[in-house]
Amino acid sequence: MKGNLHIWARFHRWRLKNLSERGFLTILSIVVGIFSGLAAVIIKNTVRLTQKAVHSIVTTDVENYIYFALPVIGIFIAILFIKYVVRSEVRHGIPNVLHSISKSRGRIRPHNLYSSVVSSSLTVGFGGSVGLEGPTVATGTAWGSWLATTFRLNYKNTILMLACACAGAMAAIFKAPIAAIVFAVEVIMIDLTVFSLVPLLLASATGVVTSYFFLGQDVLYPFEVQQAFNFNDLLYYILLGIVAGFVSVYFTKMYLFIGGLFEKLKNNRTRLIVGGVSLGVLIFLFPSLYGEGYESINECLAGNTEFLFDNSIFYGLNEELWIVIMLLAAVIILKIVATSLTFGAGGVGGIFAPTLFMGVNTGMLFALIIKQTGIHNINTNNFALIGMAGLIAGVLHAPLTGIFLIADISGGYQLFVPLMITATFSYLIVRAFTPNSVYHIQLAQRKELLTHDKDANVLQLMDVRKMIETDFVVLKPNATLRDLTDAITKAHRDLFPVVSDDGTMVGMVKMDDVRDIIFKHELYDEVEIKDLMYMPEYSIDPNDSMEVVTNKFEVSGRYNLAVIENGKYLGFISRARVFTRYRKQIIDVSHV
């Protein structure tokens, strides 16, 4: 052990001497890209092998009745793995990354190096109605965090490594390197600067090359643009954006609503039974809700709606157009329900695939209705494709990611203008109803969300408790002026808190308020502190955010504010201390 520590120490000394910071980060970004790409490869192959094993065991005699049991079996095994092997909570991928950036300086717990791979593979492999993007990002960023910890990177470089891991993972999953960088900027909230651009490019490129090496170069969603942008379709792309926006609002509200219901169920066994049985019923009735849904997405992009009827009780009605329309509407409404039930039951996965699934079906449904009414003849395939961009823009609050991802994964750059139109209108609609995305909303509610506002981020990262100063001489309520003068001779501060025996702050005395009587010896034993003290109008609770603290300094005009928790005196925070820590934090998070 000591030998290994000695080798690491020698390596660090050599690195600091021979490699510049940017040079070393460039190398690390390539390594992070490879690790993230391998995470995507491993998760994809693990799920494929799990699904193959499951389907080899399941006989065709039971038909789709097996859908009642398969998802809950997978979730149950995943729960057992988390409880007895991981022995720690496995958070959902991207929110976990955002939480670590906000609250733990980018440090991600080591079990995430493998826990999301296994738990999500079991969940999705057995048919849980979630995606693999979140767990892949969680695994990639865990390796990025591990490398940052191993090589003792500071905060700004640790966050850069997490962003590189996100870019590498998304590039490997979707084989879309440009969209992956846009995703890191929009969703992970990293500032795209000259400092960060090269590492992000290298990580994204390395991730996609790793994916190419193991998974081939075929695009995820084969799509051939048969009809380029037609100006006469402009109004309908706007309308699709508006529809996608409202579907995105529904997605977010329903996701949070069902999540809230499961939070009220304190027993994990009850959650598993309620969520698993409900999910089984949904998948039995609508088999297209089974698993990630990528095969269904590809069929929909090809203009084929047979996926709605495969293994379904509605199979005999596949020639009826009105049944197709009703089933499309049903799977759009129920996909997020199935996803939420999967999470509520204890499954692990992501929401990216459900977003794409709902998007492609929304576009298809919109196009079919327009064509059926005879108002206008539009290309069904194009609208199905662009519907995915609309849902990504709305659900994730990431219009640029939606535009570039769909253009990248489909080769549909000829449709760039309608992609922009639909994504923009969807984003505008959803912002009017939900200020934060599904990824960000819970962090925002707890005031833990970092954004592109650097000033707000710096305040968010500052810890009120770490700025409390305690070098103040404390007086008792029954003290006299003599006790105060004795305290003045020992103190180097001009504030004197008055605190009772149980720690309750009952007032404070300012040097300026007693300056005219401290030399009147005849008053030393006559004047009591309770006659001189006052209770401050403004005080700080240690649980206040730094934004609240700075506002109190601004409003009060004070240079020192008392910190009081449940009436108990803790110390003071000074304006100078806040300013010094703010300056240090700015330097710590800024890329130059």
Coordinates of C-alpha atoms in Angstrom, one line a residue:
M1 CA 0.0 0.0 0.0
K2 CA 2.8 2.4 1.0
G3 CA 4.6 1.5 -2.2
N4 CA 1.5 2.4 -4.3
L5 CA 1.1 5.7 -2.5
H6 CA 4.8 6.5 -3.1
I7 CA 4.4 5.8 -6.9
W8 CA 1.3 8.0 -7.0
A9 CA 3.2 10.8 -5.2
R10 CA 6.1 10.5 -7.7
F11 CA 3.7 10.6 -10.6
H12 CA 2.0 13.7 -9.3
R13 CA 5.3 15.5 -8.9
W14 CA 6.3 14.4 -12.4
R15 CA 3.0 15.6 -13.8
L16 CA 3.1 19.0 -12.2
K17 CA 6.6 19.4 -13.4
N18 CA 6.3 18.2 -17.0
L19 CA 2.6 18.6 -18.0
S20 CA 0.6 21.8 -18.1
E21 CA -2.9 21.8 -16.7
R22 CA -4.5 22.0 -20.1
G23 CA -2.2 19.3 -21.5
F24 CA -3.1 16.9 -18.6
L25 CA -6.8 17.6 -18.9
T26 CA -6.6 16.9 -22.7
I27 CA -5.2 13.5 -21.9
L28 CA -7.8 12.8 -19.2
S29 CA -10.7 13.8 -21.5
I30 CA -9.6 11.1 -23.9
V31 CA -9.5 8.6 -21.1
V32 CA -12.9 9.7 -19.8
G33 CA -14.3 9.4 -23.4
I34 CA -13.0 5.8 -23.7
F35 CA -14.5 4.9 -20.2
S36 CA -17.8 6.5 -21.1
G37 CA -17.9 4.7 -24.4
L38 CA -17.2 1.4 -22.8
A39 CA -19.9 2.1 -20.3
A40 CA -22.4 2.5 -23.1
V41 CA -21.1 -0.7 -24.9
I42 CA -21.3 -2.7 -21.7
I43 CA -24.8 -1.6 -20.7
K44 CA -26.1 -2.1 -24.3
N45 CA -24.6 -5.6 -24.5
T46 CA -25.7 -6.5 -21.0
V47 CA -29.3 -5.6 -21.7
R48 CA -29.2 -7.5 -25.0
L49 CA -27.8 -10.6 -23.3
T50 CA -30.4 -10.3 -20.5
Q51 CA -33.3 -10.0 -23.0
K52 CA -31.9 -12.9 -24.9
A53 CA -31.7 -15.0 -21.8
V54 CA -35.2 -14.0 -20.7
H55 CA -36.8 -14.8 -24.1
S56 CA -35.0 -18.1 -24.3
I57 CA -36.5 -19.2 -21.0
V58 CA -40.0 -17.9 -21.8
T59 CA -42.0 -20.1 -24.0
T60 CA -44.3 -18.9 -26.7
D61 CA -47.2 -20.8 -25.3
V62 CA -47.9 -18.1 -22.7
E63 CA -48.0 -15.4 -25.4
N64 CA -48.2 -11.9 -23.9
Y65 CA -49.5 -13.1 -20.5
I66 CA -45.9 -13.2 -19.5
Y67 CA -45.8 -9.4 -19.6
F68 CA -47.7 -9.5 -16.3
A69 CA -44.7 -11.0 -14.6
L70 CA -41.4 -10.2 -16.5
P71 CA -41.0 -6.5 -15.5
V72 CA -41.7 -7.0 -11.9
I73 CA -39.3 -10.0 -11.7
G74 CA -36.5 -7.8 -13.2
I75 CA -37.3 -4.9 -10.8
F76 CA -37.3 -7.3 -7.9
I77 CA -33.9 -8.7 -8.7
A78 CA -32.6 -5.2 -9.2
I79 CA -33.9 -4.2 -5.7
L80 CA -32.2 -7.2 -4.2
F81 CA -28.9 -6.3 -5.9
I82 CA -29.2 -2.7 -4.6
K83 CA -30.1 -3.8 -1.1
Y84 CA -27.6 -6.6 -0.5
V85 CA -24.7 -5.9 -2.9
V86 CA -24.6 -2.1 -3.4
R87 CA -26.1 -1.3 0.1
S88 CA -26.7 2.2 -0.9
E89 CA -29.3 4.2 -2.9
V90 CA -28.8 4.1 -6.7
R91 CA -30.1 7.5 -7.8
H92 CA -31.4 8.2 -11.3
G93 CA -28.5 9.0 -13.6
I94 CA -28.6 12.6 -14.7
P95 CA -30.3 14.1 -11.6
N96 CA -27.6 12.3 -9.6
V97 CA -24.9 14.0 -11.7
L98 CA -26.5 17.4 -11.2
H99 CA -26.9 16.8 -7.5
S100 CA -23.2 15.9 -7.1
I101 CA -22.2 19.1 -9.0
S102 CA -24.4 21.2 -6.7
K103 CA -23.9 19.6 -3.3
S104 CA -20.7 17.4 -3.3
R105 CA -18.3 19.3 -5.5
G106 CA -18.7 16.7 -8.3
R107 CA -17.7 13.7 -6.1
I108 CA -19.8 10.7 -7.0
R109 CA -20.0 7.7 -4.8
P110 CA -17.8 4.8 -6.0
H111 CA -20.6 2.2 -6.3
N112 CA -21.9 4.2 -9.3
L113 CA -18.9 2.7 -11.3
Y114 CA -21.0 -0.5 -11.6
S115 CA -24.3 -0.2 -9.8
S116 CA -26.3 1.5 -12.6
V117 CA -25.0 -1.0 -15.2
V118 CA -26.4 -4.0 -13.3
S119 CA -29.6 -2.5 -11.9
S120 CA -30.6 -0.8 -15.2
S121 CA -29.8 -3.9 -17.2
L122 CA -32.1 -6.0 -15.0
T123 CA -34.8 -3.4 -15.1
V124 CA -34.8 -2.9 -18.9
G125 CA -33.7 -6.4 -19.8
F126 CA -36.9 -7.8 -18.2
G127 CA -39.1 -5.1 -19.9
G128 CA -39.1 -2.1 -17.5
S129 CA -40.5 0.8 -19.5
V130 CA -37.4 3.1 -19.1
G131 CA -34.3 4.0 -21.1
L132 CA -30.5 3.3 -20.7
E133 CA -29.2 6.8 -21.3
G134 CA -29.4 8.0 -17.7
P135 CA -27.6 4.9 -16.3
T136 CA -24.9 5.2 -19.0
V137 CA -24.3 8.8 -18.2
A138 CA -24.3 8.0 -14.4
T139 CA -21.7 5.3 -15.0
G140 CA -19.5 7.4 -17.3
T141 CA -19.6 10.4 -14.8
A142 CA -18.7 8.0 -11.9
W143 CA -15.5 7.1 -13.8
G144 CA -14.9 10.8 -14.5
S145 CA -15.3 11.6 -10.8
W146 CA -13.0 8.7 -9.9
L147 CA -10.3 10.0 -12.2
A148 CA -10.8 13.6 -10.9
T149 CA -10.4 12.3 -7.3
T150 CA -7.4 10.1 -8.2
F151 CA -5.6 12.9 -9.8
R152 CA -6.6 15.5 -7.2
L153 CA -8.3 17.9 -9.6
N154 CA -9.9 21.1 -8.3
Y155 CA -13.6 21.8 -8.5
K156 CA -13.7 23.4 -12.0
N157 CA -11.7 20.6 -13.6
T158 CA -13.7 18.0 -11.8
I159 CA -16.9 19.4 -13.2
L160 CA -15.2 19.6 -16.7
M161 CA -14.5 15.8 -16.4
L162 CA -18.1 15.1 -15.5
A163 CA -19.2 17.1 -18.5
C164 CA -16.7 15.2 -20.7
A165 CA -18.1 11.9 -19.4
C166 CA -21.7 13.0 -20.2
A167 CA -20.6 14.0 -23.7
G168 CA -18.7 10.8 -24.2
A169 CA -21.6 8.7 -22.9
M170 CA -24.3 10.4 -25.1
A171 CA -22.0 10.3 -28.1
A172 CA -21.5 6.6 -27.6
I173 CA -25.2 5.8 -27.1
F174 CA -26.6 7.8 -30.0
K175 CA -23.5 8.0 -32.2
A176 CA -24.1 11.7 -32.3
P177 CA -20.9 13.5 -31.1
I178 CA -22.1 17.1 -31.8
A179 CA -25.4 16.6 -30.1
A180 CA -23.6 15.1 -27.1
I181 CA -21.6 18.3 -26.6
V182 CA -24.8 20.4 -26.9
F183 CA -26.4 18.1 -24.3
A184 CA -23.5 18.7 -21.8
V185 CA -23.9 22.4 -22.2
E186 CA -27.7 22.5 -22.1
V187 CA -28.6 19.9 -19.5
I188 CA -25.4 19.5 -17.4
M189 CA -25.2 23.3 -17.4
I190 CA -21.4 23.6 -18.1
D191 CA -20.2 26.8 -19.6
L192 CA -18.9 26.3 -23.1
T193 CA -15.6 28.2 -23.0
V194 CA -12.3 28.0 -24.9
F195 CA -10.9 26.1 -21.9
S196 CA -13.6 23.4 -22.0
L197 CA -14.2 23.1 -25.8
V198 CA -11.2 21.0 -26.6
P199 CA -11.7 18.4 -23.8
L200 CA -15.4 18.1 -24.7
L201 CA -14.7 17.6 -28.3
L202 CA -12.1 14.9 -27.6
A203 CA -14.3 13.1 -25.1
S204 CA -17.2 13.1 -27.4
A205 CA -15.1 12.0 -30.4
T206 CA -13.4 9.3 -28.3
G207 CA -16.8 8.0 -27.0
V208 CA -18.3 7.7 -30.4
V209 CA -15.2 6.0 -31.8
T210 CA -15.3 3.5 -29.0
S211 CA -18.9 2.8 -29.8
Y212 CA -18.1 2.4 -33.5
F213 CA -15.4 -0.1 -32.6
F214 CA -17.6 -2.4 -30.6
L215 CA -21.2 -1.7 -31.9
G216 CA -20.5 -0.7 -35.5
Q217 CA -21.2 2.5 -37.4
D218 CA -24.9 2.0 -38.1
V219 CA -27.1 4.9 -37.0
L220 CA -29.4 4.3 -34.2
Y221 CA -32.5 5.3 -36.2
P222 CA -32.1 4.6 -39.9
F223 CA -34.1 7.3 -41.7
E224 CA -34.1 8.5 -45.3
V225 CA -35.4 11.9 -46.0
Q226 CA -37.7 11.4 -49.0
Q227 CA -39.2 14.9 -48.9
A228 CA -37.2 17.9 -47.8
F229 CA -38.7 21.0 -46.2
N230 CA -41.7 22.3 -47.9
F231 CA -42.6 25.9 -47.1
N232 CA -46.3 25.0 -47.3
D233 CA -45.8 22.7 -44.3
L234 CA -44.5 25.6 -42.1
L235 CA -47.8 26.2 -40.2
Y236 CA -48.1 22.5 -39.4
Y237 CA -44.6 22.3 -38.0
I238 CA -45.5 25.2 -35.7
L239 CA -48.7 23.4 -34.7
L240 CA -46.7 20.2 -34.1
G241 CA -44.3 22.2 -31.8
I242 CA -47.3 23.5 -29.8
V243 CA -48.8 20.0 -29.5
A244 CA -45.4 18.7 -28.5
G245 CA -45.1 21.4 -25.9
F246 CA -48.4 20.4 -24.2
V247 CA -47.5 16.7 -24.4
S248 CA -44.2 17.7 -22.6
V249 CA -46.1 19.5 -19.9
Y250 CA -48.2 16.4 -19.4
F251 CA -45.1 14.3 -19.3
T252 CA -43.5 16.4 -16.5
K253 CA -46.7 16.8 -14.5
M254 CA -47.6 13.1 -14.7
Y255 CA -44.1 12.0 -13.9
L256 CA -44.0 14.2 -10.7
F257 CA -47.6 13.2 -9.7
I258 CA -47.0 9.5 -9.8
G259 CA -43.6 9.9 -8.2
G260 CA -45.3 11.8 -5.4
L261 CA -47.8 9.0 -4.9
F262 CA -45.1 6.4 -4.5
E263 CA -43.2 8.6 -2.1
K264 CA -46.2 8.3 0.2
L265 CA -45.8 4.5 0.2
K266 CA -43.1 4.0 2.8
N267 CA -42.8 0.2 2.4
N268 CA -40.6 -1.0 -0.5
R269 CA -42.5 -4.2 -0.8
T270 CA -45.8 -2.2 -1.2
R271 CA -44.1 -0.1 -3.9
L272 CA -42.9 -3.1 -5.8
I273 CA -46.3 -4.8 -5.7
V274 CA -48.3 -1.7 -6.6
G275 CA -45.9 -0.5 -9.3
G276 CA -45.1 -3.9 -10.7
V277 CA -48.7 -5.2 -11.0
S278 CA -49.9 -1.9 -12.5
L279 CA -47.0 -1.9 -15.0
G280 CA -47.7 -5.5 -15.9
V281 CA -51.4 -4.7 -16.7
L282 CA -50.3 -1.8 -18.9
I283 CA -47.8 -3.8 -20.8
F284 CA -50.3 -6.7 -21.2
L285 CA -52.8 -4.3 -22.8
F286 CA -50.2 -2.3 -24.8
P287 CA -47.1 -4.5 -25.5
S288 CA -45.4 -1.6 -27.3
L289 CA -44.8 -0.1 -23.8
Y290 CA -42.4 -3.0 -23.0
G291 CA -38.8 -2.0 -22.6
E292 CA -37.0 0.9 -24.1
G293 CA -39.1 1.0 -27.3
Y294 CA -36.4 1.5 -29.8
E295 CA -37.8 -1.1 -32.2
S296 CA -41.2 0.6 -32.1
I297 CA -39.5 4.0 -32.7
N298 CA -37.8 2.6 -35.9
E299 CA -41.0 1.1 -37.1
C300 CA -42.9 4.4 -36.5
L301 CA -40.1 6.3 -38.4
A302 CA -40.6 3.9 -41.3
G303 CA -44.4 4.7 -41.4
N304 CA -45.3 1.3 -40.0
T305 CA -47.8 1.1 -37.2
E306 CA -47.8 -2.7 -36.8
F307 CA -45.8 -2.3 -33.5
L308 CA -49.1 -1.2 -31.9
F309 CA -50.7 -4.5 -32.6
D310 CA -47.8 -7.0 -32.2
N311 CA -48.7 -9.5 -29.4
S312 CA -51.7 -7.3 -28.6
I313 CA -55.3 -8.1 -27.9
F314 CA -56.1 -5.6 -30.6
Y315 CA -54.3 -7.5 -33.3
G316 CA -57.4 -8.3 -35.3
L317 CA -58.2 -4.6 -35.7
N318 CA -54.9 -3.5 -37.3
E319 CA -56.7 -2.6 -40.6
E320 CA -58.9 0.0 -38.9
L321 CA -57.4 3.5 -39.1
W322 CA -59.5 4.8 -36.2
I323 CA -58.1 2.0 -34.0
V324 CA -54.6 3.0 -35.0
I325 CA -55.2 6.6 -34.0
M326 CA -56.7 5.6 -30.7
L327 CA -53.8 3.2 -29.9
L328 CA -51.3 5.9 -30.8
A329 CA -53.0 8.3 -28.4
A330 CA -53.1 5.6 -25.8
V331 CA -49.4 4.8 -25.9
I332 CA -48.5 8.5 -25.9
I333 CA -50.6 9.0 -22.7
L334 CA -49.5 5.8 -21.0
K335 CA -45.8 5.6 -21.8
I336 CA -44.9 8.1 -19.1
V337 CA -47.3 6.3 -16.7
A338 CA -45.4 3.0 -17.4
T339 CA -42.1 4.8 -17.0
S340 CA -43.2 6.3 -13.7
L341 CA -44.5 3.0 -12.4
T342 CA -41.2 1.4 -13.3
F343 CA -39.3 4.0 -11.2
G344 CA -41.9 3.8 -8.4
A345 CA -41.6 0.0 -8.1
G346 CA -37.8 0.4 -7.6
G347 CA -36.5 0.1 -11.2
V348 CA -33.4 2.0 -12.4
G349 CA -33.3 3.7 -15.8
G350 CA -33.7 6.9 -17.7
I351 CA -36.4 9.1 -19.3
F352 CA -34.6 9.8 -22.6
A353 CA -36.0 6.8 -24.4
P354 CA -39.5 7.3 -23.2
T355 CA -39.3 10.9 -24.4
L356 CA -38.2 9.8 -27.8
F357 CA -41.0 7.1 -27.9
M358 CA -43.7 9.7 -27.0
G359 CA -42.2 12.2 -29.5
V360 CA -42.2 9.9 -32.5
N361 CA -45.8 8.7 -31.7
T362 CA -46.9 12.3 -31.2
G363 CA -45.6 13.3 -34.6
M364 CA -47.1 10.2 -36.2
L365 CA -50.5 10.8 -34.6
F366 CA -50.5 14.5 -35.5
A367 CA -49.7 13.7 -39.2
L368 CA -52.4 11.0 -39.4
I369 CA -55.1 13.3 -38.1
I370 CA -54.1 16.1 -40.4
K371 CA -54.1 13.8 -43.4
Q372 CA -57.4 12.2 -42.4
T373 CA -59.2 15.5 -42.1
G374 CA -58.1 16.3 -45.7
I375 CA -56.8 19.7 -44.6
H376 CA -53.3 19.2 -46.0
N377 CA -51.2 16.3 -47.3
I378 CA -48.1 16.1 -45.2
N379 CA -45.2 13.6 -45.0
T380 CA -46.0 11.3 -42.1
N381 CA -42.4 10.0 -41.7
N382 CA -41.0 13.5 -41.4
F383 CA -43.5 14.6 -38.8
A384 CA -42.8 11.4 -36.8
L385 CA -39.1 12.2 -36.8
I386 CA -39.5 15.9 -35.9
G387 CA -41.9 15.0 -33.1
M388 CA -39.0 13.5 -31.3
A389 CA -37.1 16.8 -31.4
G390 CA -40.2 18.5 -30.1
L391 CA -40.5 16.2 -27.0
I392 CA -36.8 16.5 -26.2
A393 CA -37.0 20.3 -26.4
G394 CA -40.0 20.3 -24.1
V395 CA -39.4 17.5 -21.6
L396 CA -35.6 18.2 -21.1
H397 CA -35.9 21.9 -21.8
A398 CA -33.1 21.4 -24.3
P399 CA -34.2 22.6 -27.8
L400 CA -30.6 22.6 -29.2
T401 CA -30.1 19.0 -28.0
G402 CA -33.4 18.1 -29.7
I403 CA -32.4 19.7 -33.0
F404 CA -28.9 18.4 -33.2
L405 CA -29.6 14.9 -31.8
I406 CA -32.5 14.2 -34.2
A407 CA -30.6 15.6 -37.2
D408 CA -27.5 13.6 -36.1
I409 CA -29.0 10.2 -35.4
S410 CA -31.2 10.2 -38.5
G411 CA -29.1 12.0 -41.0
G412 CA -32.0 14.3 -41.4
Y413 CA -30.1 17.6 -41.8
Q414 CA -32.3 18.4 -44.8
L415 CA -35.0 19.0 -42.2
F416 CA -33.0 21.3 -40.0
V417 CA -35.4 24.2 -40.5
P418 CA -38.5 22.3 -39.4
L419 CA -36.5 20.8 -36.5
M420 CA -35.7 24.3 -35.3
I421 CA -39.3 25.5 -35.7
T422 CA -40.9 22.6 -33.8
A423 CA -38.3 22.5 -31.1
T424 CA -38.5 26.2 -30.5
F425 CA -42.3 26.3 -30.2
S426 CA -42.4 23.2 -28.0
Y427 CA -39.8 24.9 -25.7
L428 CA -41.7 28.1 -25.5
I429 CA -45.0 26.3 -24.6
V430 CA -43.4 24.1 -21.9
R431 CA -41.5 27.0 -20.3
A432 CA -44.8 28.8 -19.7
F433 CA -46.0 26.0 -17.5
T434 CA -42.9 24.3 -16.1
P435 CA -39.9 26.6 -15.5
N436 CA -37.6 23.6 -15.0
S437 CA -37.1 20.3 -16.8
V438 CA -37.8 16.9 -15.3
Y439 CA -34.0 16.6 -14.6
H440 CA -33.9 20.0 -12.8
I441 CA -37.2 20.5 -11.1
Q442 CA -36.5 18.7 -7.8
L443 CA -33.1 20.3 -7.4
A444 CA -34.7 23.7 -8.2
Q445 CA -37.4 23.1 -5.5
R446 CA -34.6 22.5 -3.0
K447 CA -32.7 25.5 -4.3
E448 CA -29.8 23.2 -5.2
L449 CA -29.9 23.7 -9.0
L450 CA -26.8 25.2 -10.7
T451 CA -27.5 27.2 -13.9
H452 CA -25.6 29.2 -16.5
D453 CA -25.8 32.2 -14.1
K454 CA -22.3 32.1 -12.7
D455 CA -23.1 34.5 -9.9
A456 CA -26.0 32.4 -8.7
N457 CA -23.9 29.3 -9.0
V458 CA -21.1 30.7 -6.8
L459 CA -23.6 31.7 -4.1
Q460 CA -25.2 28.2 -4.3
L461 CA -21.8 26.6 -3.7
M462 CA -21.0 28.7 -0.7
D463 CA -21.8 27.1 2.7
V464 CA -23.2 29.4 5.3
R465 CA -22.0 27.3 8.2
K466 CA -18.4 27.4 7.0
M467 CA -18.5 31.2 7.3
I468 CA -19.6 31.5 10.8
E469 CA -17.1 33.4 13.1
T470 CA -17.1 32.6 16.8
D471 CA -14.3 34.8 18.1
F472 CA -16.8 37.1 19.9
V473 CA -16.8 37.6 23.7
V474 CA -20.1 36.3 25.0
L475 CA -21.9 38.1 27.9
K476 CA -24.5 36.7 30.3
P477 CA -27.9 38.5 30.7
N478 CA -27.1 39.3 34.3
A479 CA -23.8 40.9 33.5
T480 CA -23.0 44.5 34.4
L481 CA -21.1 47.4 32.8
R482 CA -18.1 46.3 34.7
D483 CA -18.2 42.9 33.0
L484 CA -18.6 44.6 29.7
T485 CA -15.5 46.8 30.2
D486 CA -13.5 43.6 31.2
A487 CA -14.7 42.0 28.0
I488 CA -13.7 45.0 26.0
T489 CA -10.1 44.7 27.2
K490 CA -10.0 41.1 25.9
A491 CA -12.0 41.4 22.7
H492 CA -10.8 42.4 19.3
R493 CA -14.4 42.7 18.0
D494 CA -16.8 45.6 18.8
L495 CA -19.9 43.3 19.1
F496 CA -20.9 41.4 22.2
P497 CA -23.6 38.8 22.0
V498 CA -25.7 38.3 25.2
V499 CA -26.5 34.6 25.6
S500 CA -28.4 32.8 28.4
D501 CA -27.1 29.6 30.1
D502 CA -29.1 27.4 27.6
G503 CA -27.5 29.1 24.6
T504 CA -30.4 31.3 23.7
M505 CA -29.4 34.7 22.3
V506 CA -31.3 37.4 24.2
G507 CA -29.6 40.4 22.7
M508 CA -26.3 42.1 21.8
V509 CA -24.3 45.2 22.7
K510 CA -22.5 47.4 20.2
M511 CA -19.3 49.2 21.2
D512 CA -20.6 52.4 19.7
D513 CA -23.7 52.4 21.9
V514 CA -21.7 52.3 25.2
R515 CA -18.7 54.4 24.2
D516 CA -19.9 57.4 26.3
I517 CA -20.3 55.5 29.5
I518 CA -17.5 52.9 29.7
F519 CA -15.2 55.3 31.5
K520 CA -17.8 56.3 34.1
H521 CA -16.6 54.1 37.0
E522 CA -19.4 55.0 39.3
L523 CA -21.8 53.2 36.9
Y524 CA -19.9 50.0 36.6
D525 CA -22.0 48.1 39.1
E526 CA -25.2 50.1 38.7
V527 CA -25.8 49.6 34.9
E528 CA -26.8 46.1 33.8
I529 CA -26.3 44.7 30.4
K530 CA -30.0 44.1 29.9
D531 CA -30.4 47.9 29.9
L532 CA -27.9 48.3 27.2
M533 CA -28.6 45.4 24.9
Y534 CA -31.0 45.2 21.9
M535 CA -32.2 42.3 19.8
P536 CA -30.9 42.7 16.2
E537 CA -33.6 43.3 13.5
Y538 CA -31.8 41.1 11.0
S539 CA -30.2 37.7 11.7
I540 CA -29.1 34.7 9.7
D541 CA -30.4 31.1 10.0
P542 CA -27.5 28.6 9.1
N543 CA -30.0 26.9 6.7
D544 CA -30.5 30.1 4.7
S545 CA -29.2 30.1 1.2
M546 CA -26.3 32.5 0.4
E547 CA -28.7 34.5 -1.8
V548 CA -30.8 35.2 1.2
V549 CA -27.7 36.0 3.3
T550 CA -26.4 38.5 0.8
N551 CA -29.9 40.1 0.5
K552 CA -30.0 40.6 4.3
F553 CA -26.6 42.3 4.2
E554 CA -27.8 44.6 1.4
V555 CA -31.1 45.5 3.1
S556 CA -29.7 45.9 6.6
G557 CA -26.6 47.8 5.7
R558 CA -24.8 45.9 8.5
Y559 CA -21.3 44.6 8.4
N560 CA -21.9 41.7 10.8
L561 CA -25.1 39.6 11.2
A562 CA -25.8 37.2 14.1
V563 CA -26.3 33.5 13.2
I564 CA -29.2 32.1 15.2
E565 CA -30.7 28.6 14.9
N566 CA -33.9 27.9 16.7
G567 CA -33.1 30.8 19.0
K568 CA -29.6 29.5 19.8
Y569 CA -26.6 31.7 19.2
L570 CA -24.0 30.2 16.9
G571 CA -21.8 33.2 16.0
F572 CA -21.7 36.0 13.4
I573 CA -21.1 36.2 9.7
S574 CA -19.3 39.3 8.4
R575 CA -19.7 41.1 5.1
A576 CA -16.0 40.9 4.5
R577 CA -15.9 37.2 5.1
V578 CA -18.7 36.7 2.5
F579 CA -16.9 38.8 0.0
T580 CA -13.6 37.0 0.5
R581 CA -15.2 33.6 0.1
Y582 CA -17.2 34.8 -2.9
R583 CA -14.0 35.9 -4.7
K584 CA -12.2 32.6 -3.9
Q585 CA -15.2 30.6 -5.2
I586 CA -15.3 32.6 -8.4
I587 CA -11.7 31.7 -9.0
D588 CA -12.4 28.1 -8.2
V589 CA -15.2 27.7 -10.7
S590 CA -14.1 29.9 -13.5
H591 CA -12.4 28.5 -16.6
V592 CA -9.8 30.8 -18.2

